CSV table of C-alpha atoms in Angstrom, one decimal:
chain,number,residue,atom,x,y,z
G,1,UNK,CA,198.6,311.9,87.9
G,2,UNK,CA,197.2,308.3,88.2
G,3,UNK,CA,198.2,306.2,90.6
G,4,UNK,CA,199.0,302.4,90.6
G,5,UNK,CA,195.4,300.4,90.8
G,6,UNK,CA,195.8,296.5,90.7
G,7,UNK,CA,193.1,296.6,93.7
G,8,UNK,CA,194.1,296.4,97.4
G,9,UNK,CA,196.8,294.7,98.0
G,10,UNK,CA,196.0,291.0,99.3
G,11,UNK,CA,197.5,290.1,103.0
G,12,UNK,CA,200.3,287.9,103.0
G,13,UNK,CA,202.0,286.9,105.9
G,14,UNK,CA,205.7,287.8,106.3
G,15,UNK,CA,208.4,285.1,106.4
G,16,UNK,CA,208.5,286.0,110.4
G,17,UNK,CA,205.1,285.5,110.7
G,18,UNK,CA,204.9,289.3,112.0
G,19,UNK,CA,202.2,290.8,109.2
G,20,UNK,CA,200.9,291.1,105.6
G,21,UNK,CA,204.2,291.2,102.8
G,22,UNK,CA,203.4,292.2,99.4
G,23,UNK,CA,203.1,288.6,97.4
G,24,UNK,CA,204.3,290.2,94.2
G,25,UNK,CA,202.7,291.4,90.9
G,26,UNK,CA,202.0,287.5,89.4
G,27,UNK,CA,200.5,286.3,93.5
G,28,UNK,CA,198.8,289.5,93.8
G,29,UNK,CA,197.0,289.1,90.3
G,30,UNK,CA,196.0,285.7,91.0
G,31,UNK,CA,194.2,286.6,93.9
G,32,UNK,CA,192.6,289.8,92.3
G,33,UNK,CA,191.4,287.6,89.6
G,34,UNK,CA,189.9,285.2,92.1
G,35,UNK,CA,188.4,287.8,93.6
G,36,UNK,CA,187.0,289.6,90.6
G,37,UNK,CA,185.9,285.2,89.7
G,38,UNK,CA,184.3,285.5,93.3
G,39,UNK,CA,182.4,288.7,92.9
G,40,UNK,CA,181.1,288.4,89.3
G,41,UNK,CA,179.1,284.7,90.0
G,42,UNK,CA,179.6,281.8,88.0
G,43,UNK,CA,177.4,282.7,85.6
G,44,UNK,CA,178.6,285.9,84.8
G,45,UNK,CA,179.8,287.1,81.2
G,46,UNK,CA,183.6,287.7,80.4
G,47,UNK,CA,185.4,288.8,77.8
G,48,UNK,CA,186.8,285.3,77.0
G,49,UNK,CA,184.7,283.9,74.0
G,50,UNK,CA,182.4,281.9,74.6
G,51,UNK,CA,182.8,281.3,78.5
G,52,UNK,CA,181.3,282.3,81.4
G,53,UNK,CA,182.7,282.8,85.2
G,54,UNK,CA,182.3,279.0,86.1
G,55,UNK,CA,184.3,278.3,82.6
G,56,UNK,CA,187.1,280.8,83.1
G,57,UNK,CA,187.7,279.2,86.4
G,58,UNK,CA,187.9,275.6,85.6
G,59,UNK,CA,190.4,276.5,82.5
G,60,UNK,CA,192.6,278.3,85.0
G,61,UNK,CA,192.3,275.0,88.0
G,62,UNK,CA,192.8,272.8,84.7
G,63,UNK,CA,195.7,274.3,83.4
G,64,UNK,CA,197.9,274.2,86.8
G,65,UNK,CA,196.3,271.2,88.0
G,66,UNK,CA,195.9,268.7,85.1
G,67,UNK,CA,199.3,268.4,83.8
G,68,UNK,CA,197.6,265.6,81.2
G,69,UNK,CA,195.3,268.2,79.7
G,70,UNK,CA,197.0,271.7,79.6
G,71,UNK,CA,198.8,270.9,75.6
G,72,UNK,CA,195.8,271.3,74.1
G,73,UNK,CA,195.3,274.6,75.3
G,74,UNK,CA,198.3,275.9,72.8
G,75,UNK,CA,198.1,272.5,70.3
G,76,UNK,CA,195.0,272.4,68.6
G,77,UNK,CA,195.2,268.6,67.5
G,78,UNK,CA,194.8,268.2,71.7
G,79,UNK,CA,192.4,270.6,72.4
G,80,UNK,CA,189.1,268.2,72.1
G,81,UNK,CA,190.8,266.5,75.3
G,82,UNK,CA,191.4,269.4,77.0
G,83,UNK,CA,188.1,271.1,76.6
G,84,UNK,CA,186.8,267.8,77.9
G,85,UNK,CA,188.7,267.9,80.8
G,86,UNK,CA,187.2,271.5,81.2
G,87,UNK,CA,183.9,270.7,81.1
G,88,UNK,CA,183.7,268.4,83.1
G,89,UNK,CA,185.9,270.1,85.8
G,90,UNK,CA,183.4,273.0,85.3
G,91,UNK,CA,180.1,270.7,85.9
G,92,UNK,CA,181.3,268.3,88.7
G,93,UNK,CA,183.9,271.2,91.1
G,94,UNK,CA,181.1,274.4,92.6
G,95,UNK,CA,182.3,277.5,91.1
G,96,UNK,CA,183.3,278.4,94.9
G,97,UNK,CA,185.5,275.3,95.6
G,98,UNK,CA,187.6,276.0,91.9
G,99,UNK,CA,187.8,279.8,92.5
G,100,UNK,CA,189.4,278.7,96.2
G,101,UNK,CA,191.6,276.0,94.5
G,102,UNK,CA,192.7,278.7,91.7
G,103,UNK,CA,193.6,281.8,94.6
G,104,UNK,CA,195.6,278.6,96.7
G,105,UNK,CA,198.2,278.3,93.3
G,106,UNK,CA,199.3,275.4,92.1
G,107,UNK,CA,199.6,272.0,92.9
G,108,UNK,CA,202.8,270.6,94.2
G,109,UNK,CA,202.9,267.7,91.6
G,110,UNK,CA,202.4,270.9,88.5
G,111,UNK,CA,204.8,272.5,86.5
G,112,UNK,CA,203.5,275.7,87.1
G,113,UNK,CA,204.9,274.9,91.2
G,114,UNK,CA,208.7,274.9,89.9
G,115,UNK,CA,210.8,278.0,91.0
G,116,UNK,CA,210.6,280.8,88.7
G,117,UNK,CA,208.1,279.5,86.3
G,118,UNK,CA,205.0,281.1,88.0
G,119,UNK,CA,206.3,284.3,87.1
G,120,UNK,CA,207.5,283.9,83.5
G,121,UNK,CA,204.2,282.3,82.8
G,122,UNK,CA,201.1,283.3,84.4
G,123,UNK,CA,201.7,287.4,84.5
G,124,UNK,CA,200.2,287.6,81.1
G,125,UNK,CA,197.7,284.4,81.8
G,126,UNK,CA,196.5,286.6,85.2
G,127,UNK,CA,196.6,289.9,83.9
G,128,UNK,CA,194.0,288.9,80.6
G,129,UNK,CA,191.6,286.8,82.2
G,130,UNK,CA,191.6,289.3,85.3
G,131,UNK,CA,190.2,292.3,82.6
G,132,UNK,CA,188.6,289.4,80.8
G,133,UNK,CA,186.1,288.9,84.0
G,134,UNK,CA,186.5,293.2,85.1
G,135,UNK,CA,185.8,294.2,81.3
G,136,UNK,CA,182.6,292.3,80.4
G,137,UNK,CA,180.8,294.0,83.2
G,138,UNK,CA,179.4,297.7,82.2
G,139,UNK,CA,181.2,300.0,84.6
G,140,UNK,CA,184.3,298.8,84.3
G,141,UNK,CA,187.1,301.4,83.7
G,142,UNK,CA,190.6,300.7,82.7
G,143,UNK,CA,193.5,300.5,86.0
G,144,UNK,CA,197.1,302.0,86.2
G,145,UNK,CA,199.2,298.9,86.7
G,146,UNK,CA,202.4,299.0,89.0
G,147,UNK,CA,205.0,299.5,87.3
G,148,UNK,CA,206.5,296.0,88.4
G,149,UNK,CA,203.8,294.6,86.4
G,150,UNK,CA,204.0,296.8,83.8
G,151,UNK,CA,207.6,295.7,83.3
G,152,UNK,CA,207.0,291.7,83.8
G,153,UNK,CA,203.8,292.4,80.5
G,154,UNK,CA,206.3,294.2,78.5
G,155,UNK,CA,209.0,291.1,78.8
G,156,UNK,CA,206.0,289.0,77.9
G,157,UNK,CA,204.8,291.2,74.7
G,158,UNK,CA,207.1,288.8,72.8
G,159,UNK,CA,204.2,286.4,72.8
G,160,UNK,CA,202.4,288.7,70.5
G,161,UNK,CA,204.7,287.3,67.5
G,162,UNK,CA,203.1,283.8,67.9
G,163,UNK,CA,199.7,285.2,67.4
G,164,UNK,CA,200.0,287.8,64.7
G,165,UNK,CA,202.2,285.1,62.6
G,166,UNK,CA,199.8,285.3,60.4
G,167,UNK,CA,198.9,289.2,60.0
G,168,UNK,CA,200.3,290.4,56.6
G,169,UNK,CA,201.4,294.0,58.1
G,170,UNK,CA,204.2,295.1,60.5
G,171,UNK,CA,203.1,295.9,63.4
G,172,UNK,CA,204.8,297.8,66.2
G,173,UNK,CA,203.7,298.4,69.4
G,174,UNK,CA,204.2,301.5,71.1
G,175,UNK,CA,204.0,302.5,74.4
G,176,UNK,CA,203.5,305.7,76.1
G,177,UNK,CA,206.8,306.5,77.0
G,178,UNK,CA,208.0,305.9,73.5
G,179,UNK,CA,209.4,302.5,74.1
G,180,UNK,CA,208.3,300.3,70.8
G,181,UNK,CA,208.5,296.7,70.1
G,182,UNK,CA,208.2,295.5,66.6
G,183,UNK,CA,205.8,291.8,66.7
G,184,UNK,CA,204.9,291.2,63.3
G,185,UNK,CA,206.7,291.7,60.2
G,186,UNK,CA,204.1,291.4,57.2
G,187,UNK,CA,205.0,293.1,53.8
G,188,UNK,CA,201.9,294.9,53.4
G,189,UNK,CA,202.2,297.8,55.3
G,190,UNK,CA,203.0,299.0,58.4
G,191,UNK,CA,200.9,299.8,61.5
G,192,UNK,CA,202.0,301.3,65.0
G,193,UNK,CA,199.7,300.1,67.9
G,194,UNK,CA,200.0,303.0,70.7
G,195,UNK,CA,198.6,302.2,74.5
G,196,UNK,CA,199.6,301.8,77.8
G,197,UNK,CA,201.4,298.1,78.2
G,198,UNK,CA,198.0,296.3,79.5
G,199,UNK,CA,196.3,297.6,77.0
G,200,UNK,CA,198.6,296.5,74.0
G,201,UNK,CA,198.9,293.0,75.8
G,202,UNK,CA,194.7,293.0,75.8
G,203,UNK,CA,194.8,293.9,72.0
G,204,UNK,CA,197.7,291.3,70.5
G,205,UNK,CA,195.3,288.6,72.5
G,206,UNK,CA,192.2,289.3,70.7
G,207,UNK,CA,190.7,291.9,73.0
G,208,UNK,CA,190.0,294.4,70.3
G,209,UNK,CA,186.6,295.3,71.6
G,210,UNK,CA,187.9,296.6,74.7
G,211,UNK,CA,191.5,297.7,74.4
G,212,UNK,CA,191.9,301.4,75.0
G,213,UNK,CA,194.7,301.3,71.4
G,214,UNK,CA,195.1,303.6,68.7
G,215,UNK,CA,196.4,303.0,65.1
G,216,UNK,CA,198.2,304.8,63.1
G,217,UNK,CA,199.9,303.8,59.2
G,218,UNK,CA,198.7,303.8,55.7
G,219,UNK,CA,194.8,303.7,55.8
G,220,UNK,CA,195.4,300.0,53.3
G,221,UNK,CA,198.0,298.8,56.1
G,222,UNK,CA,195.7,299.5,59.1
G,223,UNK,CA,192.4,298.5,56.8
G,224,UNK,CA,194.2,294.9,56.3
G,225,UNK,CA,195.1,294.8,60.0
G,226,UNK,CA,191.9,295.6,61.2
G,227,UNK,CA,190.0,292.6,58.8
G,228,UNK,CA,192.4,290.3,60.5
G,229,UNK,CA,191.0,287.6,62.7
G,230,UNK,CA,193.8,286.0,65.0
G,231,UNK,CA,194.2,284.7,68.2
G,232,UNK,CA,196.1,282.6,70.6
């Protein structure tokens, strides 16, 4: 029986002062992911296309610290600004100082600082660029999540309707325990994506390649699926 592996858990000190707490699933992935950043070099490959380490970390100091350029990372007609912001974060910061600025969280002046909103949105944000940096390299192996993460992914799946607007099947994702969620509701068939919850989330957001998924439904429905290009 597998146990949970999201890496060893970063110290933290306790409100007392007394010892290491546990920061929680969304803290503790941040700090894996600036870890994995840390370890990989900048110019290591990820699963993020296009991008290297040193650009996978100035997107995530950009998006929580440049209120002015994070739309364009959902609204394309903003995106030229944003991935000018990017670059230029990613040439002027060393990788070092913007994986240090990353692991510290957000700036007090950002969104992503208010109460509660850490959690609601970086868990999937964490969680895929972490496997993004883990899964480009050639050992890499997939980890049991904890089941607090697991749980905080599932409430996120939703997001998976935004991307696969376009897909022309239903699709339902499945999860081992036999929980489903139904994220797309095409007229041309119907497909059922089975995984573990990390593994679904990697797949909805264009991590095909190396999502550990299977498919099942009409060999036309899961054709059509398959030719689909989307993502976020």
């Amino acid at each position: 029986m597998s146990t949970p592996d999201d890496g060893p858990a970063p110290s933290a000190p306790k409100q007392d002062g007394s010892g290491p707490a546990d920061p929680g699933p969304v803290r503790r992935e941040r700090l894996l992911l600036a870890a994995a950043l840390a370890e990989a070099g900048p110019e290591a490959a990820t699963e993020c296309a296009g991008w290297n380490a040193r650009d996978l970390a100035a997107h995530l100091v950009v998006r929580e610290g440049r209120p002015d350029a994070a739309p364009g990372i959902l609204l394309p007609p903003l995106a030229f600004y944003t991935e000018r912001v990017r670059r230029r974060t990613a040439r002027a910061v060393p990788f070092e100082r913007l994986v240090e600025r990353f692991a510290q969280g957000p700036p007090k002046f950002s969104p992503y600082a208010l109460p509660g909103v850490d959690k609601n949105a970086n868990a999937v944000e964490f969680f895929v660029h972490h496997e993004d940096v883990r899964r480009a390299r050639p050992d890499w192996e997939p980890r049991a999540l904890s089941p607090e993460l697991e749980e905080l992914l599932w409430r996120r799946i939703k997001i998976a309707r935004f991307v696969l607007r376009k897909v022309q099947v239903e699709v339902t994702f499945v999860r081992p325990d036999g929980r489903a969620a139904r994220v797309s509701g095409g007229g041309r068939g119907a497909v059922r994506v089975h995984g573990p919850v990390g593994e679904l989330v990697l797949w909805a957001l264009g991590r095909r390649d190396v999502a550990k998924v299977s498919l099942t439904g009409a060999t036309d429905a899961v054709k059509t699926l398959t030719e689909t290009g989307w993502s976020l």
